[in-house]
Amino acid sequence: MKAVRFHEYGDPDVLRYEDVEQPVPGAGEVRVRVAATSFNPVDANIRAGFMRGPIPVDLPHTPGIDVAGTVDALGEGVDGIAVGDDVIGFLPMDGTGAAAQYVLAPAEVLTRAPENVPLPDAAALPLVGLTAYQALFEHGKLAAGQRVLINGAGGAVGGYAVQQAKNAGAHVIATAGPRSGEAVRSAGADEVIDHTTTSVTAAVTEPVDLALNLAPVDPSELAALVTLVRPGGALVNTTVWMPAPSDEDRGVRGIDLFVRSDADQLAQLVALIDRGELRVAVAERVPLAELPTLHTRAAEGAVHGKIIVVPSAD
């Protein structure tokens, strides 16, 4: 089968589109015929060697944390999944990824694919959708009637965060640039702050219950978000290389989020999609053979929105 792998850490040119042996599922594993994976910035950080501590991988390594596809074979002891099922999942970050025609996945990370979007497009959901869900509800404890500030809402995680917060009955304040402002508003934001022209601290005049930071801001800007949170509230930060500040005097918790795979939470997101309450946005579809070029574009800052990567049917 075809796969994209890197045999050494480095720039995007270490990625190779090559022939590899088709994997055989072991106990508890499922082989998935990949309809698509997606590009996530963490893929580039792993490839460059920046994540060797928290996410050690064996070389050669195939990237691609998200997967959407069809079950092709079952390992021993797998129940509840059948050959022919369409599934999605968030694969182990330190394991072999889905930038290939076939991938092995632990059965417990997979859930039924949504029926209301094309199967390849569903690969845009797992990592970013779960990041938003865990930030808002597992860590942020967001509830109906509360106010949430989503800083950096114009990215892939932000789109899901805005939709999920609005679905939960929250008042959503979002920051975004001119390119993404309208998309953020259409996702359900009650207020949109153009961070290129307006200071967030000046624009938010009433305290929020939860601030969610999705943007690689300066430490001073991250610290300023804490001042916007009411006593007893929380700041959840996804830029884990910069620890979340807190305010112990006012009881404001600072929480660093490192997303994890959770098939039950992913199934809840799939149910929202199938009820028409959560939209999956795909900015671009790229053939698997062009994944090295996509990494180069990302390094140049030329990637906007969620991009899925589609293997050929050969």
Tab-separated table of C-alpha atoms in Angstrom, residues 4-17 39 43-50 61 63 289-301 303:
chain	number	residue	atom	x	y	z
A	4	VAL	CA	3.627	8.977	3.641
A	5	ARG	CA	6.412	8.508	6.187
A	6	PHE	CA	9.465	10.270	7.530
A	7	HIS	CA	12.608	8.281	8.356
A	8	GLU	CA	14.286	11.134	10.229
A	9	TYR	CA	13.132	14.315	11.930
A	10	GLY	CA	13.409	17.524	9.972
A	11	ASP	CA	11.817	19.920	7.509
A	12	PRO	CA	8.894	18.907	5.263
A	13	ASP	CA	11.273	17.426	2.693
A	14	VAL	CA	11.866	14.437	4.994
A	15	LEU	CA	8.350	13.207	4.139
A	16	ARG	CA	8.279	10.425	1.543
A	17	TYR	CA	5.358	8.998	-0.411
A	39	PHE	CA	-3.600	17.896	8.721
A	43	ASP	CA	1.773	16.703	12.826
A	44	ALA	CA	4.371	19.252	11.747
A	45	ASN	CA	5.739	19.589	15.282
A	46	ILE	CA	6.124	15.807	15.570
A	47	ARG	CA	7.819	15.624	12.142
A	48	ALA	CA	10.242	18.411	13.087
A	49	GLY	CA	11.211	16.611	16.291
A	50	PHE	CA	9.802	19.259	18.624
A	61	HIS	CA	6.739	7.257	11.225
A	63	PRO	CA	1.659	10.975	10.477
A	289	ALA	CA	0.836	12.137	-2.425
A	290	GLU	CA	0.791	15.924	-1.908
A	291	LEU	CA	1.055	15.765	1.893
A	292	PRO	CA	4.740	16.855	1.844
A	293	THR	CA	3.736	19.951	-0.130
A	294	LEU	CA	0.959	20.625	2.377
A	295	HIS	CA	3.498	20.526	5.220
A	296	THR	CA	5.610	23.028	3.302
A	297	ARG	CA	2.626	25.327	2.829
A	298	ALA	CA	1.846	25.106	6.543
A	299	ALA	CA	5.431	26.033	7.416
A	300	GLU	CA	5.032	29.121	5.205
A	301	GLY	CA	1.786	30.121	6.953
A	303	VAL	CA	-2.719	26.938	5.327
